XYZ file of C-alpha atoms in Angstrom:
403
model
C 62.924 63.134 -89.107
C 61.656 59.535 -89.298
C 58.630 60.015 -87.711
C 57.688 63.120 -89.873
C 58.519 61.118 -92.995
C 56.053 58.235 -91.691
C 53.452 60.819 -90.498
C 53.348 62.396 -93.903
C 52.814 58.962 -95.958
C 49.812 58.299 -93.379
C 48.424 61.934 -93.908
C 48.453 61.097 -97.539
C 46.152 58.193 -97.035
C 43.765 60.087 -94.910
C 43.667 63.099 -97.107
C 42.660 60.757 -100.109
C 40.238 59.102 -98.232
C 42.209 55.657 -98.413
C 43.374 55.186 -95.005
C 42.122 51.724 -93.584
C 40.982 51.321 -90.094
C 39.801 48.237 -88.368
C 36.185 47.692 -87.409
C 35.550 45.203 -84.721
C 33.297 42.605 -86.227
C 32.955 39.564 -83.645
C 30.991 36.657 -85.716
C 28.592 34.687 -83.499
C 29.623 30.985 -83.604
C 26.597 29.249 -85.585
C 24.821 32.273 -86.464
C 26.835 33.348 -89.053
C 26.042 35.973 -91.242
C 25.022 37.582 -87.811
C 28.052 39.042 -85.890
C 28.466 41.651 -82.894
C 30.145 44.987 -82.901
C 32.402 46.438 -80.269
C 29.311 47.500 -78.186
C 27.933 44.106 -78.512
C 25.174 45.332 -81.090
C 24.049 42.856 -83.816
C 25.429 43.362 -86.959
C 24.386 41.409 -90.252
C 27.704 40.724 -92.816
C 27.287 41.370 -96.441
C 31.094 41.573 -97.567
C 32.775 38.175 -96.153
C 34.705 35.628 -98.461
C 33.254 32.990 -96.175
C 30.996 32.328 -99.258
C 29.496 29.266 -97.847
C 29.452 30.004 -94.264
C 31.703 26.649 -93.592
C 33.580 28.283 -90.760
C 30.449 27.915 -88.722
C 29.759 24.193 -89.740
C 29.153 22.029 -86.821
C 30.914 18.920 -88.435
C 34.116 21.444 -89.246
C 34.289 22.741 -85.746
C 34.140 19.367 -84.372
C 36.920 17.961 -86.328
C 39.114 20.840 -85.212
C 38.480 20.305 -81.728
C 39.388 16.765 -81.943
C 42.439 17.385 -83.652
C 43.300 20.010 -81.080
C 42.745 17.648 -78.006
C 44.834 15.119 -79.845
C 47.747 16.906 -81.290
C 47.705 20.362 -79.522
C 47.843 23.864 -80.813
C 50.897 24.532 -82.922
C 53.472 22.449 -85.435
C 56.686 23.478 -84.045
C 58.202 24.746 -87.250
C 58.327 24.052 -91.136
C 57.049 20.621 -92.266
C 60.734 20.117 -93.076
C 62.068 20.933 -89.398
C 58.966 20.127 -87.219
C 57.787 17.334 -89.255
C 54.740 16.786 -91.355
C 51.468 15.743 -89.414
C 48.986 13.423 -90.575
C 46.365 15.625 -91.824
C 48.886 17.196 -94.491
C 49.029 13.668 -96.113
C 45.314 13.304 -95.850
C 44.173 16.695 -97.200
C 46.928 16.467 -100.043
C 45.345 13.058 -101.177
C 42.028 14.540 -100.901
C 43.078 17.529 -102.844
C 44.551 15.173 -105.864
C 41.335 13.226 -105.939
C 39.188 16.301 -106.007
C 41.018 18.160 -108.797
C 42.302 15.169 -110.501
C 45.886 15.979 -110.367
C 49.110 13.738 -109.384
C 50.138 16.193 -106.466
C 49.309 18.701 -104.266
C 51.056 21.007 -101.820
C 49.728 22.979 -98.799
C 50.578 26.634 -97.645
C 49.854 28.721 -94.750
C 47.404 31.031 -96.799
C 46.209 31.609 -100.270
C 48.390 34.629 -100.587
C 51.543 32.669 -99.808
C 50.358 29.711 -102.272
C 50.419 32.540 -105.057
C 53.442 34.355 -104.044
C 55.658 31.666 -102.952
C 54.930 29.072 -105.422
C 55.365 31.458 -108.367
C 58.601 32.796 -107.051
C 60.098 29.241 -106.391
C 58.896 28.157 -109.636
C 60.366 31.334 -111.670
C 63.428 31.685 -109.638
C 64.434 28.024 -110.565
C 63.853 28.673 -114.063
C 64.766 32.567 -114.709
C 64.639 32.142 -118.528
C 60.697 31.337 -118.400
C 58.781 34.213 -119.748
C 55.437 35.108 -117.661
C 52.296 36.429 -119.091
C 50.183 37.752 -116.485
C 46.601 39.254 -116.567
C 46.477 43.073 -115.968
C 43.886 42.527 -112.878
C 45.753 39.661 -111.082
C 45.696 39.611 -107.303
C 48.304 41.495 -105.301
C 49.858 38.052 -104.304
C 50.652 37.335 -107.821
C 51.967 40.997 -108.594
C 54.127 40.796 -105.544
C 55.706 37.500 -106.781
C 56.186 38.598 -110.192
C 57.891 42.015 -109.050
C 60.261 39.871 -106.829
C 61.676 37.551 -109.829
C 64.045 38.702 -112.607
C 61.903 36.769 -115.220
C 60.710 38.835 -117.936
C 57.113 39.746 -117.273
C 54.589 40.407 -119.786
C 51.323 41.984 -119.057
C 48.249 41.475 -120.922
C 45.083 43.549 -120.974
C 42.290 42.378 -118.554
C 40.645 39.187 -120.296
C 41.934 39.940 -123.486
C 42.845 36.952 -125.501
C 44.083 38.915 -128.597
C 46.367 41.099 -126.609
C 47.581 37.685 -125.112
C 47.993 35.964 -128.314
C 50.062 39.006 -129.785
C 52.393 38.858 -126.761
C 52.984 35.159 -126.823
C 53.745 35.379 -130.960
C 56.437 37.301 -129.840
C 58.616 34.360 -128.579
C 60.142 31.458 -129.999
C 57.915 28.312 -129.213
C 60.703 26.504 -127.393
C 61.165 29.290 -124.931
C 59.804 28.519 -121.579
C 56.432 30.567 -120.826
C 53.946 30.623 -117.880
C 50.563 32.355 -118.312
C 49.119 33.213 -115.081
C 45.410 34.083 -114.504
C 42.428 34.062 -112.259
C 39.113 32.322 -112.981
C 37.000 34.649 -111.454
C 38.122 38.171 -110.475
C 37.575 39.259 -106.951
C 36.816 42.849 -107.495
C 34.813 42.985 -110.490
C 33.006 39.460 -110.212
C 33.721 38.593 -113.863
C 35.108 35.504 -115.439
C 38.509 34.629 -117.450
C 38.155 33.259 -121.120
C 39.740 30.010 -119.478
C 39.105 27.789 -122.723
C 40.818 30.414 -125.125
C 43.535 30.712 -122.525
C 44.160 26.952 -122.570
C 44.125 26.822 -126.469
C 46.570 29.592 -126.702
C 49.072 27.790 -124.033
C 48.902 24.619 -126.037
C 49.628 26.424 -129.374
C 52.485 28.356 -128.027
C 53.958 25.580 -125.681
C 53.291 27.497 -122.429
C 52.395 26.312 -118.949
C 49.220 27.583 -117.178
C 48.804 28.742 -113.577
C 45.047 29.489 -112.572
C 43.875 31.198 -109.465
C 40.696 29.697 -108.626
C 40.246 31.069 -105.302
C 37.023 32.727 -105.795
C 35.408 29.709 -107.540
C 36.167 27.009 -105.407
C 33.173 25.700 -103.676
C 30.697 27.337 -105.897
C 31.205 26.326 -109.554
C 31.752 22.944 -111.284
C 31.292 19.325 -110.364
C 31.867 18.986 -106.771
C 32.421 22.497 -106.690
C 36.088 22.413 -107.844
C 36.294 25.370 -109.876
C 35.193 27.264 -112.996
C 37.657 25.581 -115.038
C 35.959 22.398 -114.223
C 32.406 24.164 -115.218
C 34.101 24.737 -118.696
C 35.566 21.329 -118.710
C 39.194 22.287 -119.090
C 40.509 21.760 -115.459
C 42.365 18.806 -116.846
C 44.433 20.889 -119.189
C 45.404 23.395 -116.516
C 48.924 22.794 -115.324
C 48.659 24.386 -111.871
C 45.464 25.112 -110.106
C 45.905 27.511 -107.117
C 43.333 28.088 -104.651
C 42.724 29.011 -100.859
C 40.795 27.174 -97.848
C 39.707 30.662 -96.463
C 36.678 31.428 -98.875
C 34.435 28.591 -100.027
C 36.242 26.301 -97.549
C 35.689 28.778 -94.665
C 39.003 28.500 -92.803
C 42.715 29.360 -93.858
C 45.498 28.007 -95.936
C 46.252 27.679 -99.575
C 47.081 25.019 -102.026
C 48.339 24.135 -105.192
C 47.767 21.199 -107.396
C 49.186 19.675 -110.782
C 51.487 17.198 -112.093
C 53.986 15.547 -109.747
C 57.350 16.868 -111.605
C 55.895 20.358 -111.527
C 54.633 20.539 -107.692
C 57.683 18.665 -106.643
C 60.186 21.488 -108.096
C 57.953 24.031 -106.420
C 58.109 21.822 -102.824
C 62.010 21.830 -103.427
C 62.991 25.339 -104.392
C 60.291 27.655 -102.658
C 61.782 29.441 -99.820
C 58.084 30.539 -99.208
C 57.366 27.285 -98.319
C 60.441 25.713 -97.044
C 61.007 28.326 -94.538
C 57.665 28.965 -93.171
C 55.917 27.514 -90.492
C 53.354 24.695 -91.209
C 49.702 24.974 -90.679
C 48.442 23.511 -87.219
C 46.754 20.191 -87.156
C 43.570 21.677 -86.061
C 43.290 23.826 -88.931
C 44.371 21.315 -91.493
C 41.558 18.858 -89.855
C 38.938 21.594 -90.247
C 39.742 22.317 -93.831
C 39.932 18.622 -94.679
C 36.351 18.133 -93.283
C 35.226 21.250 -94.780
C 36.569 20.071 -98.251
C 34.801 16.712 -97.800
C 31.403 18.217 -97.026
C 31.378 20.859 -99.801
C 32.527 18.580 -102.626
C 29.723 16.061 -101.935
C 27.004 18.419 -101.180
C 25.518 21.165 -103.773
C 22.700 22.218 -101.430
C 24.710 25.377 -100.082
C 26.253 26.263 -103.596
C 22.689 26.143 -104.916
C 21.225 28.193 -102.325
C 24.238 30.760 -102.893
C 23.228 31.381 -106.355
C 19.671 31.563 -105.727
C 20.165 33.951 -103.206
C 22.602 36.094 -105.333
C 19.999 36.107 -108.224
C 17.436 37.329 -105.587
C 19.771 40.173 -104.459
C 20.961 41.147 -107.990
C 17.389 41.689 -109.187
C 16.448 43.465 -105.997
C 19.265 45.778 -106.577
C 18.354 46.580 -110.044
C 14.689 47.354 -109.007
C 15.651 49.815 -106.940
C 18.103 51.365 -109.394
C 21.260 50.301 -107.852
C 23.793 49.281 -110.494
C 25.997 46.128 -110.117
C 29.247 46.268 -112.602
C 27.998 45.113 -115.720
C 30.983 42.329 -115.998
C 29.925 40.893 -112.868
C 28.476 37.345 -113.951
C 29.072 35.762 -110.490
C 28.151 35.534 -106.525
C 30.300 39.088 -106.468
C 28.238 42.006 -106.712
C 30.181 45.270 -107.168
C 28.491 48.528 -106.681
C 30.783 51.250 -107.839
C 30.777 54.566 -106.435
C 33.831 56.230 -107.865
C 34.522 58.487 -104.480
C 36.476 56.848 -101.489
C 35.371 59.351 -99.093
C 31.662 58.781 -99.822
C 32.229 54.903 -99.844
C 33.559 55.210 -96.345
C 30.681 57.609 -95.198
C 28.049 55.305 -96.591
C 29.840 52.210 -94.983
C 29.950 53.951 -91.655
C 26.058 54.838 -92.047
C 25.198 51.508 -92.961
C 26.772 49.954 -89.917
C 25.827 52.800 -87.114
C 21.975 53.302 -88.508
C 21.187 49.890 -89.884
C 23.499 47.094 -88.388
C 24.880 46.120 -91.684
C 28.412 45.566 -92.177
C 29.645 46.293 -96.066
C 33.208 47.492 -96.315
C 34.375 50.249 -98.608
C 36.968 48.853 -101.276
C 38.955 51.940 -102.078
C 42.470 52.368 -103.876
C 45.127 50.786 -104.208
C 42.928 47.593 -103.987
C 41.033 48.777 -106.996
C 41.820 51.573 -109.409
C 41.346 55.294 -108.285
C 37.688 56.406 -109.423
C 36.378 52.829 -109.150
C 35.878 52.746 -105.498
C 32.965 50.503 -104.400
C 31.108 48.150 -102.187
C 31.764 44.584 -102.751
C 28.445 42.782 -101.851
C 28.017 39.365 -101.414
C 25.408 37.103 -100.092
C 25.358 33.773 -98.561
C 23.286 30.566 -98.268
C 22.417 31.670 -94.608
C 21.108 35.108 -95.289
C 17.296 35.383 -94.980
C 15.056 36.927 -97.500
C 14.338 39.557 -94.646
C 18.145 40.402 -94.410
C 18.413 40.814 -98.221
C 15.388 43.209 -98.137
C 16.934 45.223 -95.210
C 20.439 45.581 -97.180
C 18.637 46.827 -100.374
C 16.504 49.435 -98.423
C 19.324 50.501 -96.405
C 21.549 51.051 -99.516
C 18.641 53.018 -100.949
C 18.407 55.250 -98.146
C 21.860 55.872 -97.292
C 22.697 56.602 -100.913
C 19.898 59.104 -101.150
C 20.843 60.892 -97.884
C 24.471 61.121 -98.897
C 23.739 62.175 -102.102
C 25.315 59.266 -103.887
C 23.899 58.289 -107.252
C 22.452 54.886 -107.453
C 23.399 54.404 -110.903
C 26.988 55.243 -112.163
C 27.659 57.203 -115.227
C 31.411 56.222 -115.434
C 30.384 52.359 -116.020
């Protein structure tokens, strides 16, 4: 009985074109964005979140090797049980200095720094009302579904709707506004200044996910809220070390009284194994490099502009809302997206993953394309030429009427 039930669920995904399959992509050290597939053939990656290529940085790799040789591979448990190795202290001090916050806390992943931090905070204060953007990440959605707090969803980036919802509650009722700066699937930016203003007006805390902005925007590349000069007004800055920083891990930063509550009450932090010294040492070295070096992020934005223009010249529409380094090309058909991705990989050695439901809404299936500082002009040209060929071959419209 159970086998049939489970097979039926998988069949539903396959029939709708939404069944996910792993594709072997072996990145070549020091040669990113080059990789090799399972047959050893060369592949160019155009959809990685390793935006600055920091996972391949020689100084980062050396720092990780030194820590690995000095401390071994693992941590032996949570920070409370196994002990808190020295790199945690160093990186949390670095994060506080970077974001100009009193305190910070490291988690194993960016997903868990959202999920665990929000659950810990909200379970500790069940009377707190949450106001969450409709397009927030799955980690935020999972956290909010796991607590008993009242949750109000405001329309994506709709400051008027948020204001209407906030006005329904007494100013002395605890509130939390949860939103992102750069949204990962659309590449658009939140009205951060306006949200901060509303938070002050209605006496609400703010929790800002900056995972797709860290390393790319602001002074010392510390996020979009810094670019808009309001990071000091955000109560909790949350981010990952798997994108602009290039490795793995997540963190939150804010005032000590707030971060200490999350550290002390969040089961997702208390009961999870801590990141190994080699990982944290690599993250620390990467942060030190990116915050003091504008070169890579400037190359990223320059090459993004170049790719955006070449796509436009060839009639390939990028989602109008996108104003960042993330270039969504919406096709609105899950099977055609998968077929196009397969042809790009097999015929042209280009890896661009199809993004299908439920990651995005049905009917908005897409390629989520991004270039890095390490892509060459020739590789960018090849991508565009290949997209044109594949779209025409599969009878996929380069423009998209649904936009």
